[in-house]
């Protein structure tokens, strides 16, 4: 026995040794366990056990009442069947604690809980998903499916899978967790929309904001106004390359498409089963060129107008005449008939006021109603629509421009031009959905543009999305309650295919899912990096296109001693092979490999870059220690 222990009595020593042993085992379990679980978004409470539940040909799904959780149990059974060939039997009856090899889906009697909350328990004998409502059960199933390894998703038709023992208590931080898709600039058929909804469901988003109309195409069938899709859904040509680049070139190909009302009903139902509400957006008074081309009588000038073939803003917008309002109300009536969503989005963004400024009719309206100017007229327009929607039991959402000239009483604001609009609206007591360009625009570049497919601009990396905090610091606790959550926007000017939609949204939507779901203090970037790396394997197995992220190296310089500096290198990439130099020379695949922080003298010039299989992935980063 070492001398230092000789003075300790035997009993105390035994306790000490035992404690050290247990602590070692416990911490090993914890880190081992955590690193085998890759759920995104990170659950609120998660603890990991030792063993596994074996999913095999004898596994059954157990629901207590045969008439409840029908969809959820079938969804789970179908998912397992699709990827393994195993067809779990669905049985029902009173829950039995002793039953082995079952996955129990159970609604609690406690109806007061958050309907989106759930608990998931995996033991060797049973898996149970318990929740106050089907929403929670569905999210519990999503977490359960993420406990399976990526190889499960590759549909290898293996018949035995291990699910790690664990216990999860979970509920979302925000009630609004959204993803948007613009189907006007480019059209995606119903089958793609359903794949998109599948992606949202995987990450527990509960809202799909469907941008259905814009200058470049009207995409929703309206029975009373058939020209909206006969004319408005088709453009003669599409701009090639970036907007503003000279010489301007067009592809001269007719392009378009729209969703029939039957298709829309089917998609709304598909989404609802997956606990996703679809918010339709019908743009007004701007972004309406396709509607003007279909029905020029609702414009301020006689036309004719054309469905836009290029991007950017257009000056022909709805003229606020009685007949225009009748038209919009009739359109919205059909829209409300198709979408049960409490919210209806009416756009309201980027209204070019030129026609209103030059229209005697509009100027007279401004005088008649003592409006300040065209902004006042915009506000008056939006108020009218707000009143109409409210009278029909719906709530209006608009982009933050609807703040101009006074906000409508029932409006919810989508803050996209930074966070100012959101702050202002919350202070006025309005609900807000945060979607600031710098964090939530997934049409932006996500890595160095030199190495990326064409995008609109910007630079919104995965790490930046992950770092987003939706509640602005300046709000007090009462105002902060108006922040319902955050949404990712996917404008499709430069996204012509669904494969590219996936590339632009994966993995950024996973980062946003964690922003929306996980308590801020539970967010952990290095752990997210590990988990998203595992999700990449799932994407591969599912055939999803995705971006591996930014390969840029971040050089952090900290003063350590008098003329010494500590250098810390990092990258968005999980376990990157970073090579560096300290003499200003360009790093190669054979330069010093970065393993841990190192010390340099003042004046050292650090250059560092990530290599994959010896290939330089992005321009080296450079910084001088000073
Ligand atoms: C602004 S965000 C728009 C869209 C464009 C987008 C491109 C918003 C409310 N309006 O019409 O597609 O920028 O990023």
Coordinates of C-alpha atoms and ligand atoms in Angstrom, one line a residue:
X1 CA 0.0 0.0 0.0
X2 CA 1.4 3.5 -0.8
X3 CA 2.6 5.4 2.2
X4 CA 0.1 8.2 1.7
X5 CA -2.8 5.7 2.3
X6 CA -1.3 4.1 5.5
X7 CA -2.8 6.6 7.9
X8 CA -6.4 6.0 6.6
X9 CA -8.4 3.4 8.5
X10 CA -9.3 0.3 6.4
X11 CA -13.1 1.0 6.3
X12 CA -12.6 4.6 5.1
X13 CA -10.1 3.4 2.5
X14 CA -12.6 0.8 1.2
X15 CA -15.2 3.6 0.8
X16 CA -12.7 5.8 -0.9
X17 CA -11.6 3.1 -3.4
X18 CA -15.2 2.2 -4.1
X19 CA -16.1 5.9 -4.7
X20 CA -13.2 6.4 -7.0
X21 CA -14.2 3.2 -8.9
X22 CA -17.8 4.2 -9.2
X23 CA -16.9 7.7 -10.3
X24 CA -14.7 6.3 -13.0
X25 CA -17.3 3.9 -14.2
X26 CA -20.0 6.5 -14.1
X27 CA -18.1 9.1 -16.0
X28 CA -17.0 6.5 -18.6
X29 CA -20.7 5.5 -19.0
X30 CA -21.7 9.1 -19.4
X31 CA -19.3 10.0 -22.0
X32 CA -19.5 6.6 -23.8
X33 CA -23.3 6.8 -23.7
X34 CA -23.6 10.4 -24.8
X35 CA -21.3 9.8 -27.7
X36 CA -23.5 6.9 -29.0
X37 CA -26.6 9.1 -29.2
X38 CA -27.0 11.5 -32.0
X39 CA -30.4 13.0 -31.7
X40 CA -31.0 16.4 -33.3
X41 CA -32.4 18.5 -31.9
X42 CA -30.8 17.7 -28.6
X43 CA -33.4 16.6 -26.1
X44 CA -34.0 18.6 -22.9
X45 CA -33.1 15.7 -20.6
X46 CA -31.2 12.6 -21.7
X47 CA -29.6 9.9 -19.6
X48 CA -28.0 6.8 -21.1
X49 CA -28.0 3.3 -19.7
X50 CA -25.7 0.3 -20.2
X51 CA -27.5 -2.2 -22.4
X52 CA -29.6 -2.4 -25.5
X53 CA -33.0 -3.2 -26.7
X54 CA -32.9 -5.6 -29.6
X55 CA -35.2 -4.8 -32.5
X56 CA -35.9 -7.9 -34.4
X57 CA -38.5 -9.9 -36.3
X58 CA -40.4 -10.5 -33.1
X59 CA -40.7 -6.9 -32.0
X60 CA -44.3 -5.7 -31.7
X61 CA -45.8 -2.2 -31.5
X62 CA -48.3 -1.9 -28.7
X63 CA -51.0 0.7 -28.5
X64 CA -53.5 0.8 -25.6
X65 CA -56.6 1.9 -27.6
X66 CA -57.0 0.5 -31.0
X67 CA -58.7 3.7 -32.3
X68 CA -55.9 6.0 -31.0
X69 CA -52.4 6.6 -32.4
X70 CA -53.4 4.7 -35.5
X71 CA -51.3 6.8 -37.8
X72 CA -48.3 7.0 -35.5
X73 CA -48.1 3.2 -34.9
X74 CA -48.5 2.5 -38.6
X75 CA -45.9 5.2 -39.4
X76 CA -43.4 3.6 -37.1
X77 CA -44.2 0.1 -38.4
X78 CA -43.9 1.3 -42.1
X79 CA -40.6 3.0 -41.3
X80 CA -39.1 -0.1 -39.8
X81 CA -40.4 -2.2 -42.6
X82 CA -39.1 0.1 -45.3
X83 CA -35.5 0.0 -43.9
X84 CA -35.3 -3.5 -42.5
X85 CA -37.9 -5.6 -44.2
X86 CA -39.2 -6.5 -40.6
X87 CA -42.9 -6.0 -40.4
X88 CA -43.8 -5.3 -36.7
X89 CA -47.2 -6.4 -35.7
X90 CA -49.4 -3.7 -34.1
X91 CA -51.3 -4.9 -31.1
X92 CA -53.6 -3.2 -28.6
X93 CA -54.9 -3.8 -25.1
X94 CA -54.1 -2.8 -21.5
X95 CA -50.4 -2.0 -21.0
X96 CA -48.5 -4.9 -19.5
X97 CA -45.2 -4.2 -17.7
X98 CA -44.0 -7.7 -18.3
X99 CA -44.4 -7.9 -22.0
X100 CA -41.0 -8.2 -23.7
X101 CA -39.8 -7.0 -27.0
X102 CA -42.5 -4.4 -27.5
X103 CA -42.5 -0.7 -28.4
X104 CA -45.3 0.9 -26.4
X105 CA -47.0 4.1 -27.7
X106 CA -49.2 5.5 -25.0
X107 CA -51.1 8.7 -24.4
X108 CA -51.1 9.9 -20.8
X109 CA -54.3 10.9 -19.1
X110 CA -52.6 14.1 -18.1
X111 CA -54.0 16.5 -20.7
X112 CA -52.6 19.6 -19.1
X113 CA -49.0 19.0 -20.3
X114 CA -47.4 20.6 -23.3
X115 CA -48.9 18.5 -26.2
X116 CA -45.5 18.5 -27.9
X117 CA -43.7 17.0 -24.9
X118 CA -42.9 13.3 -24.6
X119 CA -40.9 10.8 -22.7
X120 CA -39.0 8.0 -24.3
X121 CA -37.6 5.1 -22.3
X122 CA -35.5 2.3 -23.8
X123 CA -34.8 -0.7 -21.6
X124 CA -33.7 -4.2 -22.6
X125 CA -37.3 -5.4 -22.4
X126 CA -39.4 -2.5 -23.7
X127 CA -39.4 0.8 -25.4
X128 CA -42.1 3.2 -24.3
X129 CA -43.1 6.5 -25.9
X130 CA -45.5 8.4 -23.6
X131 CA -47.0 11.8 -24.3
X132 CA -50.1 13.8 -23.6
X133 CA -51.0 14.0 -27.3
X134 CA -50.2 12.5 -30.7
X135 CA -47.8 15.4 -31.3
X136 CA -45.5 14.3 -28.5
X137 CA -45.9 10.6 -29.6
X138 CA -44.8 11.6 -33.1
X139 CA -41.7 13.5 -31.7
X140 CA -40.9 10.5 -29.5
X141 CA -40.9 8.3 -32.5
X142 CA -38.6 10.7 -34.3
X143 CA -36.1 10.5 -31.4
X144 CA -36.5 6.7 -31.3
X145 CA -35.7 6.5 -35.0
X146 CA -32.6 8.6 -34.5
X147 CA -31.3 6.1 -31.9
X148 CA -30.8 3.7 -34.8
X149 CA -27.5 3.8 -36.6
X150 CA -27.0 5.3 -40.1
X151 CA -26.7 1.8 -41.5
X152 CA -30.4 1.2 -40.6
X153 CA -31.3 4.0 -43.1
X154 CA -29.4 2.3 -45.9
X155 CA -32.1 -0.3 -46.1
X156 CA -29.7 -3.1 -45.8
X157 CA -32.6 -5.4 -44.7
X158 CA -30.7 -6.6 -41.7
X159 CA -33.0 -8.2 -39.3
X160 CA -31.5 -7.3 -35.9
X161 CA -30.8 -3.8 -34.6
X162 CA -29.6 -2.5 -31.3
X163 CA -31.2 0.5 -29.7
X164 CA -29.2 1.9 -26.7
X165 CA -30.9 2.0 -23.3
X166 CA -31.7 5.6 -22.4
X167 CA -34.3 7.8 -20.9
X168 CA -35.5 11.0 -22.4
X169 CA -37.8 13.7 -21.1
X170 CA -38.3 16.3 -23.8
X171 CA -40.3 19.4 -24.9
X172 CA -39.6 22.2 -27.3
X173 CA -38.3 25.6 -26.3
X174 CA -40.4 27.5 -28.9
X175 CA -44.0 26.8 -30.1
X176 CA -43.2 28.0 -33.7
X177 CA -40.5 26.0 -35.5
X178 CA -40.7 26.8 -39.2
X179 CA -39.2 26.2 -42.5
X180 CA -40.2 28.0 -45.7
X181 CA -40.0 27.2 -49.3
X182 CA -40.5 29.4 -52.3
X183 CA -42.2 27.4 -55.1
X184 CA -42.7 30.4 -57.4
X185 CA -39.2 31.2 -58.6
X186 CA -38.8 27.5 -59.2
X187 CA -41.6 24.9 -59.0
X188 CA -41.3 21.6 -57.1
X189 CA -43.9 18.9 -57.8
X190 CA -46.0 17.4 -54.9
X191 CA -43.7 14.4 -54.5
X192 CA -40.8 16.8 -53.7
X193 CA -43.0 18.8 -51.3
X194 CA -43.7 15.6 -49.4
X195 CA -40.0 14.8 -49.2
X196 CA -39.4 18.3 -47.9
X197 CA -42.1 17.7 -45.2
X198 CA -40.3 14.4 -44.3
X199 CA -37.1 16.4 -43.7
X200 CA -39.0 18.8 -41.5
X201 CA -40.6 16.0 -39.6
X202 CA -37.3 14.4 -38.9
X203 CA -36.2 17.6 -37.2
X204 CA -39.4 18.2 -35.3
X205 CA -40.4 21.4 -37.2
X206 CA -44.1 22.1 -36.8
X207 CA -44.7 24.7 -39.5
X208 CA -44.1 24.7 -43.2
X209 CA -44.5 28.2 -44.7
X210 CA -45.4 27.6 -48.3
X211 CA -44.6 30.7 -50.5
X212 CA -47.2 30.0 -53.3
X213 CA -47.3 33.2 -55.3
X214 CA -44.8 35.7 -56.6
X215 CA -43.8 37.7 -59.7
X216 CA -42.4 34.6 -61.4
X217 CA -45.4 32.3 -61.0
X218 CA -48.7 31.7 -59.3
X219 CA -48.8 28.1 -58.1
X220 CA -52.2 27.5 -56.5
X221 CA -55.3 26.6 -58.4
X222 CA -58.2 29.1 -57.6
X223 CA -61.5 27.8 -59.0
X224 CA -63.1 31.2 -59.3
X225 CA -60.1 32.7 -61.2
X226 CA -58.8 30.0 -63.5
X227 CA -56.5 32.4 -65.4
X228 CA -54.2 32.6 -62.3
X229 CA -52.9 29.2 -63.2
X230 CA -53.7 29.2 -67.0
X231 CA -51.6 32.3 -67.5
X232 CA -50.0 33.1 -64.1
X233 CA -48.3 29.7 -63.5
X234 CA -46.2 29.9 -66.7
X235 CA -43.4 32.1 -67.8
X236 CA -41.9 32.3 -71.2
X237 CA -38.3 32.2 -70.2
X238 CA -35.9 32.3 -67.2
X239 CA -32.8 34.3 -66.5
X240 CA -29.6 32.4 -66.8
X241 CA -27.0 33.0 -64.1
X242 CA -26.8 35.8 -61.6
X243 CA -29.2 38.7 -61.7
X244 CA -27.5 41.9 -62.7
X245 CA -24.7 40.3 -64.6
X246 CA -24.0 41.5 -68.1
X247 CA -24.8 40.4 -70.8
X248 CA -28.2 39.4 -69.7
X249 CA -29.1 35.9 -71.0
X250 CA -32.4 33.9 -71.0
X251 CA -33.0 30.2 -71.6
X252 CA -36.1 31.0 -73.7
X253 CA -37.9 27.9 -72.3
X254 CA -41.5 28.0 -71.1
X255 CA -41.4 27.1 -67.4
X256 CA -44.0 26.6 -64.8
X257 CA -46.5 24.5 -62.9
X258 CA -49.0 24.7 -60.2
X259 CA -50.8 22.6 -57.5
X260 CA -54.4 21.6 -58.0
X261 CA -56.7 21.9 -55.1
X262 CA -56.8 18.1 -54.7
X263 CA -53.0 18.0 -54.6
X264 CA -53.0 20.8 -52.0
X265 CA -55.5 18.9 -49.8
X266 CA -53.4 15.8 -50.1
X267 CA -50.2 17.7 -49.0
X268 CA -52.0 19.5 -46.2
X269 CA -53.2 16.1 -44.9
X270 CA -49.8 14.5 -45.3
X271 CA -48.2 17.3 -43.3
X272 CA -50.9 17.3 -40.6
X273 CA -50.3 13.6 -40.0
X274 CA -46.6 14.5 -39.4
X275 CA -47.7 17.3 -37.0
X276 CA -46.8 20.0 -39.4
X277 CA -49.1 23.0 -40.1
X278 CA -48.8 24.5 -43.5
X279 CA -49.1 28.3 -43.6
X280 CA -49.9 29.4 -47.2
X281 CA -48.6 32.7 -48.4
X282 CA -50.4 34.8 -51.0
X283 CA -48.3 37.8 -51.7
X284 CA -49.8 41.3 -51.8
X285 CA -49.8 44.1 -52.7
X286 CA -46.4 43.6 -54.3
X287 CA -44.6 40.5 -55.7
X288 CA -47.8 40.2 -57.8
X289 CA -46.7 40.4 -61.4
X290 CA -48.0 36.9 -62.2
X291 CA -51.4 37.9 -60.9
X292 CA -51.3 41.1 -62.9
X293 CA -50.5 39.1 -66.1
X294 CA -53.6 36.9 -65.4
X295 CA -56.0 39.7 -64.4
X296 CA -54.7 43.1 -65.5
X297 CA -57.9 44.8 -64.3
X298 CA -56.5 44.7 -60.7
X299 CA -53.5 46.8 -61.6
X300 CA -53.2 50.6 -61.6
X301 CA -52.4 50.8 -65.3
X302 CA -54.0 48.8 -68.2
X303 CA -51.1 46.5 -68.9
X304 CA -50.5 44.1 -70.6
X305 CA -48.3 42.4 -68.0
X306 CA -46.1 39.3 -68.2
X307 CA -45.2 36.7 -65.7
X308 CA -41.7 37.8 -64.7
X309 CA -38.7 36.0 -66.3
X310 CA -36.0 37.6 -64.2
X311 CA -35.5 38.2 -60.5
X312 CA -35.7 41.5 -58.5
X313 CA -38.6 43.9 -57.8
X314 CA -41.5 44.9 -60.1
X315 CA -43.5 48.0 -60.1
X316 CA -46.9 46.7 -61.2
X317 CA -48.7 45.8 -58.1
X318 CA -52.3 45.5 -56.9
X319 CA -54.3 48.7 -57.1
X320 CA -56.4 49.1 -53.9
X321 CA -59.7 49.3 -55.7
X322 CA -63.0 47.7 -54.4
X323 CA -62.8 45.2 -57.2
X324 CA -59.3 44.2 -56.2
X325 CA -60.3 43.6 -52.6
X326 CA -63.3 41.5 -53.8
X327 CA -60.8 39.5 -55.9
X328 CA -58.4 39.0 -53.0
X329 CA -61.1 38.1 -50.6
X330 CA -62.4 35.5 -53.0
X331 CA -58.9 34.1 -53.5
X332 CA -58.4 34.0 -49.7
X333 CA -61.7 32.3 -49.2
X334 CA -60.6 29.4 -51.3
X335 CA -57.2 29.4 -49.6
X336 CA -58.8 29.3 -46.2
X337 CA -61.0 26.4 -47.4
X338 CA -57.8 24.4 -48.3
X339 CA -55.6 25.3 -45.3
X340 CA -56.9 24.9 -41.8
X341 CA -54.0 26.9 -40.4
X342 CA -54.8 29.6 -37.9
X343 CA -52.3 31.8 -39.7
X344 CA -52.6 33.1 -43.3
X345 CA -49.5 34.9 -44.7
X346 CA -50.2 37.8 -46.9
X347 CA -46.6 38.8 -47.8
X348 CA -46.5 42.6 -47.7
X349 CA -42.7 42.8 -48.4
X350 CA -40.8 44.9 -50.9
X351 CA -43.7 46.9 -52.3
X352 CA -42.5 49.3 -55.0
X353 CA -44.8 52.3 -54.6
X354 CA -44.2 53.9 -58.0
X355 CA -47.6 53.1 -59.5
X356 CA -49.4 54.3 -56.4
X357 CA -47.4 57.5 -56.5
X358 CA -48.5 58.1 -60.1
X359 CA -52.1 56.9 -59.8
X360 CA -54.7 59.7 -59.4
X361 CA -57.0 57.0 -57.9
X362 CA -54.5 56.1 -55.2
X363 CA -53.7 59.7 -54.5
X364 CA -57.3 60.4 -54.0
X365 CA -57.6 57.5 -51.6
X366 CA -54.7 58.9 -49.6
X367 CA -56.6 62.2 -49.3
X368 CA -60.0 60.7 -48.6
X369 CA -58.7 58.6 -45.7
X370 CA -56.2 61.2 -44.5
X371 CA -53.3 58.8 -45.0
X372 CA -49.8 60.2 -44.7
X373 CA -48.4 58.8 -47.9
X374 CA -48.0 55.6 -49.9
X375 CA -46.7 53.8 -46.8
X376 CA -49.9 54.8 -45.1
X377 CA -51.8 53.4 -48.1
X378 CA -49.9 50.1 -47.8
X379 CA -50.9 50.0 -44.1
X380 CA -54.5 50.8 -45.0
X381 CA -54.4 48.0 -47.6
X382 CA -53.0 45.5 -45.1
X383 CA -55.6 46.6 -42.4
X384 CA -58.4 45.8 -44.8
X385 CA -57.1 42.3 -45.4
X386 CA -56.4 41.8 -41.7
X387 CA -60.0 42.7 -40.9
X388 CA -61.2 40.2 -43.5
X389 CA -59.1 37.4 -42.2
X390 CA -60.0 38.1 -38.6
X391 CA -63.7 38.1 -39.5
X392 CA -63.1 34.6 -40.7
X393 CA -61.3 33.5 -37.6
X394 CA -57.8 33.6 -39.0
X395 CA -54.7 35.5 -38.0
X396 CA -52.6 37.4 -40.4
X397 CA -48.9 37.1 -40.8
X398 CA -46.8 39.5 -42.9
X399 CA -43.2 40.4 -43.5
X400 CA -41.8 43.2 -41.4
X401 CA -42.7 45.9 -44.0
X402 CA -46.3 45.6 -42.7
X403 CA -45.0 47.8 -39.8
X404 CA -44.7 50.7 -42.2
X405 CA -47.4 53.2 -41.6
X406 CA -48.8 51.4 -38.5
X407 CA -49.3 47.8 -37.8
X408 CA -52.7 46.0 -38.1
X409 CA -54.2 45.0 -34.8
X410 CA -54.1 41.2 -35.2
X411 CA -50.9 41.0 -37.2
X412 CA -48.0 38.7 -36.5
X413 CA -44.7 39.9 -37.9
X414 CA -42.0 37.9 -39.6
X415 CA -38.8 39.8 -39.0
X416 CA -36.5 39.3 -42.0
X417 CA -34.6 42.6 -42.4
X418 CA -32.5 41.9 -39.3
X419 CA -34.2 41.9 -35.9
X420 CA -35.3 45.5 -35.7
X421 CA -38.8 44.8 -37.0
X422 CA -39.2 41.9 -34.6
X423 CA -38.2 44.1 -31.6
X424 CA -40.5 46.9 -32.6
X425 CA -43.4 44.5 -33.1
X426 CA -42.9 42.7 -29.8
X427 CA -42.7 46.0 -28.0
X428 CA -46.1 46.9 -29.5
X429 CA -47.4 43.7 -28.1
X430 CA -47.5 41.7 -31.4
X431 CA -46.3 38.2 -31.9
X432 CA -43.2 37.7 -33.9
X433 CA -41.4 35.0 -35.9
X434 CA -37.7 35.6 -36.2
X435 CA -36.2 35.0 -39.6
X436 CA -33.3 37.5 -39.9
X437 CA -31.4 37.2 -43.2
X438 CA -27.9 36.8 -41.6
X439 CA -28.9 33.6 -39.7
X440 CA -32.0 32.2 -41.3
X441 CA -31.6 32.6 -45.1
X442 CA -30.7 29.3 -46.5
X443 CA -30.4 30.7 -50.0
X444 CA -27.1 32.2 -48.9
X445 CA -23.7 30.7 -49.4
X446 CA -22.7 28.4 -46.6
X447 CA -19.1 28.1 -47.5
X448 CA -16.5 29.9 -49.6
X449 CA -18.3 30.8 -52.8
X450 CA -15.4 29.8 -54.9
X451 CA -16.1 26.2 -54.1
X452 CA -19.9 26.4 -54.0
X453 CA -22.7 26.3 -56.6
X454 CA -24.3 29.6 -57.5
X455 CA -26.3 31.2 -54.6
X456 CA -27.9 34.6 -54.1
X457 CA -25.0 35.9 -52.0
X458 CA -24.5 36.3 -48.2
X459 CA -22.4 34.0 -46.1
X460 CA -24.5 32.0 -43.5
X461 CA -22.5 29.1 -42.3
X462 CA -23.8 26.1 -40.3
X463 CA -22.0 27.5 -37.2
X464 CA -23.6 30.9 -37.6
X465 CA -27.1 29.3 -37.9
X466 CA -26.3 27.3 -34.8
X467 CA -25.2 30.4 -32.9
X468 CA -28.5 32.1 -33.4
X469 CA -30.5 33.2 -30.4
X470 CA -34.0 34.2 -31.4
X471 CA -34.9 36.3 -28.4
X472 CA -33.2 39.7 -28.8
X473 CA -31.4 40.7 -25.6
X474 CA -33.1 44.1 -25.5
X475 CA -36.5 42.7 -24.8
X476 CA -37.8 42.4 -21.3
X477 CA -39.5 39.2 -20.2
X478 CA -43.0 40.3 -21.1
X479 CA -42.0 41.4 -24.6
X480 CA -39.9 38.3 -25.0
X481 CA -42.9 36.1 -24.7
X482 CA -44.0 37.5 -28.1
X483 CA -41.1 35.7 -29.8
X484 CA -42.8 32.6 -31.0
X485 CA -39.8 31.0 -32.6
X486 CA -37.5 31.1 -35.6
X487 CA -37.9 30.0 -39.3
X488 CA -35.5 29.2 -42.1
X489 CA -36.3 30.7 -45.5
X490 CA -35.5 29.1 -48.8
X491 CA -35.9 31.5 -51.7
X492 CA -35.3 29.6 -54.9
X493 CA -34.1 32.1 -57.5
X494 CA -30.9 30.1 -57.8
X495 CA -32.3 26.8 -56.6
X496 CA -33.9 25.1 -59.7
X497 CA -34.0 21.5 -58.4
X498 CA -35.0 19.7 -55.3
X499 CA -31.6 18.2 -55.0
X500 CA -30.3 21.7 -54.6
X501 CA -33.0 22.5 -52.1
X502 CA -31.6 19.7 -50.0
X503 CA -28.1 20.9 -50.5
X504 CA -29.0 24.4 -49.3
X505 CA -31.0 23.3 -46.3
X506 CA -29.0 20.3 -45.1
X507 CA -27.5 20.5 -42.6
X508 CA -28.4 24.1 -41.8
X509 CA -32.0 23.3 -41.0
X510 CA -30.7 20.8 -38.4
X511 CA -28.9 23.6 -36.7
X512 CA -32.0 25.8 -36.8
X513 CA -34.1 22.9 -35.4
X514 CA -31.8 22.9 -32.4
X515 CA -32.1 26.7 -32.0
X516 CA -35.9 26.3 -32.0
X517 CA -36.2 23.2 -29.8
X518 CA -33.3 22.9 -27.3
X519 CA -33.0 25.1 -24.2
X520 CA -30.3 27.7 -24.9
X521 CA -28.1 26.4 -22.1
X522 CA -28.2 22.8 -23.5
X523 CA -26.9 23.9 -26.9
X524 CA -23.3 22.7 -27.4
X525 CA -21.5 23.4 -30.7
X526 CA -18.8 20.7 -30.5
X527 CA -21.3 18.1 -29.6
X528 CA -23.6 19.2 -32.4
X529 CA -20.6 18.9 -34.8
X530 CA -20.2 15.3 -33.6
X531 CA -24.0 14.6 -34.0
X532 CA -24.3 16.3 -37.4
X533 CA -21.4 14.2 -38.7
X534 CA -23.4 11.1 -37.9
X535 CA -26.5 12.7 -39.6
X536 CA -24.4 13.1 -42.7
X537 CA -24.2 9.3 -42.8
X538 CA -28.0 9.2 -42.5
X539 CA -28.3 11.7 -45.4
X540 CA -26.0 9.5 -47.5
X541 CA -28.1 6.4 -46.7
X542 CA -31.3 8.2 -47.6
X543 CA -29.9 9.6 -50.8
X544 CA -30.3 13.2 -49.5
X545 CA -28.0 15.8 -51.0
X546 CA -26.2 17.9 -48.4
X547 CA -23.3 20.4 -48.0
X548 CA -20.4 19.2 -45.8
X549 CA -20.0 22.7 -44.5
X550 CA -17.4 25.4 -44.5
X551 CA -13.8 24.2 -44.6
X552 CA -12.5 27.6 -43.5
X553 CA -10.1 27.5 -40.6
X554 CA -10.7 29.9 -37.7
X555 CA -7.4 31.1 -36.2
X556 CA -7.8 32.3 -32.6
X557 CA -4.8 34.2 -31.1
X558 CA -4.5 34.6 -27.3
X559 CA -1.7 36.4 -25.6
X560 CA -0.1 33.9 -23.2
X561 CA 3.2 35.3 -21.9
X562 CA 5.1 38.6 -22.6
X563 CA 5.9 38.0 -26.2
X564 CA 4.2 34.6 -26.6
X565 CA 0.9 33.9 -28.2
X566 CA -1.3 30.8 -27.9
X567 CA -2.8 29.7 -31.2
X568 CA -6.1 27.7 -31.4
X569 CA -7.2 26.4 -34.8
X570 CA -10.7 25.2 -35.5
X571 CA -13.1 24.5 -38.3
X572 CA -16.8 23.6 -38.9
X573 CA -15.6 20.2 -40.1
X574 CA -15.7 17.3 -37.6
X575 CA -12.2 16.1 -36.7
X576 CA -10.6 18.1 -39.5
X577 CA -7.1 17.5 -40.9
X578 CA -5.7 21.0 -40.4
X579 CA -2.2 21.7 -41.6
X580 CA -0.4 24.9 -40.7
X581 CA 2.8 26.9 -41.1
X582 CA 4.1 29.7 -38.8
X583 CA 6.5 31.4 -41.3
X584 CA 3.9 32.7 -43.7
X585 CA 4.5 30.0 -46.3
X586 CA 1.4 28.3 -47.9
X587 CA 0.5 25.1 -46.0
X588 CA 0.5 21.8 -48.0
X589 CA -0.8 18.4 -47.1
X590 CA 2.7 17.7 -45.6
X591 CA 2.9 20.8 -43.4
X592 CA 2.7 20.4 -39.6
X593 CA -0.6 18.7 -38.5
X594 CA -2.6 20.6 -36.0
X595 CA -3.3 18.5 -32.9
X596 CA -3.6 21.0 -30.0
X597 CA -3.1 24.7 -29.3
X598 CA 0.5 25.8 -29.7
X599 CA 2.7 28.8 -28.7
X600 CA 4.4 31.2 -31.1
X601 CA 6.4 34.3 -30.7
X602 CA 5.1 37.8 -31.6
X603 CA 5.2 38.4 -35.3
X604 CA 4.7 34.8 -36.4
X605 CA 2.5 34.5 -39.5
X606 CA 0.1 31.6 -39.1
X607 CA -1.4 30.1 -42.3
X608 CA -3.7 27.1 -41.9
X609 CA -6.1 25.1 -44.1
X610 CA -8.1 21.9 -44.0
X611 CA -7.1 19.0 -46.2
X612 CA -9.2 15.9 -47.2
X613 CA -7.3 13.0 -48.7
X614 CA -4.4 15.4 -49.3
X615 CA -6.6 17.9 -51.2
X616 CA -6.8 21.6 -50.1
X617 CA -10.5 22.3 -49.4
X618 CA -10.5 26.1 -49.1
X619 CA -8.1 29.0 -49.3
X620 CA -5.8 29.0 -46.2
X621 CA -6.6 31.4 -43.4
X622 CA -3.9 33.8 -42.3
X623 CA -3.2 35.8 -39.2
X624 CA -0.2 37.4 -37.6
X625 CA 0.4 36.9 -33.9
X626 CA 0.3 40.3 -32.2
Ligands
LIG1 C1 -36.2 39.1 -50.3 S1 -37.3 38.0 -47.8 C2 -37.4 38.6 -50.6 C3 -37.6 37.6 -51.6 C4 -36.3 37.3 -52.2 C5 -35.3 37.2 -51.2 C6 -33.9 36.7 -51.7 C7 -38.5 38.7 -48.5 C8 -39.7 38.9 -47.6 N1 -38.5 39.0 -49.8 O1 -38.6 38.0 -52.5 O2 -36.5 36.0 -52.9 O3 -35.1 38.5 -50.7 O4 -33.1 36.4 -50.6

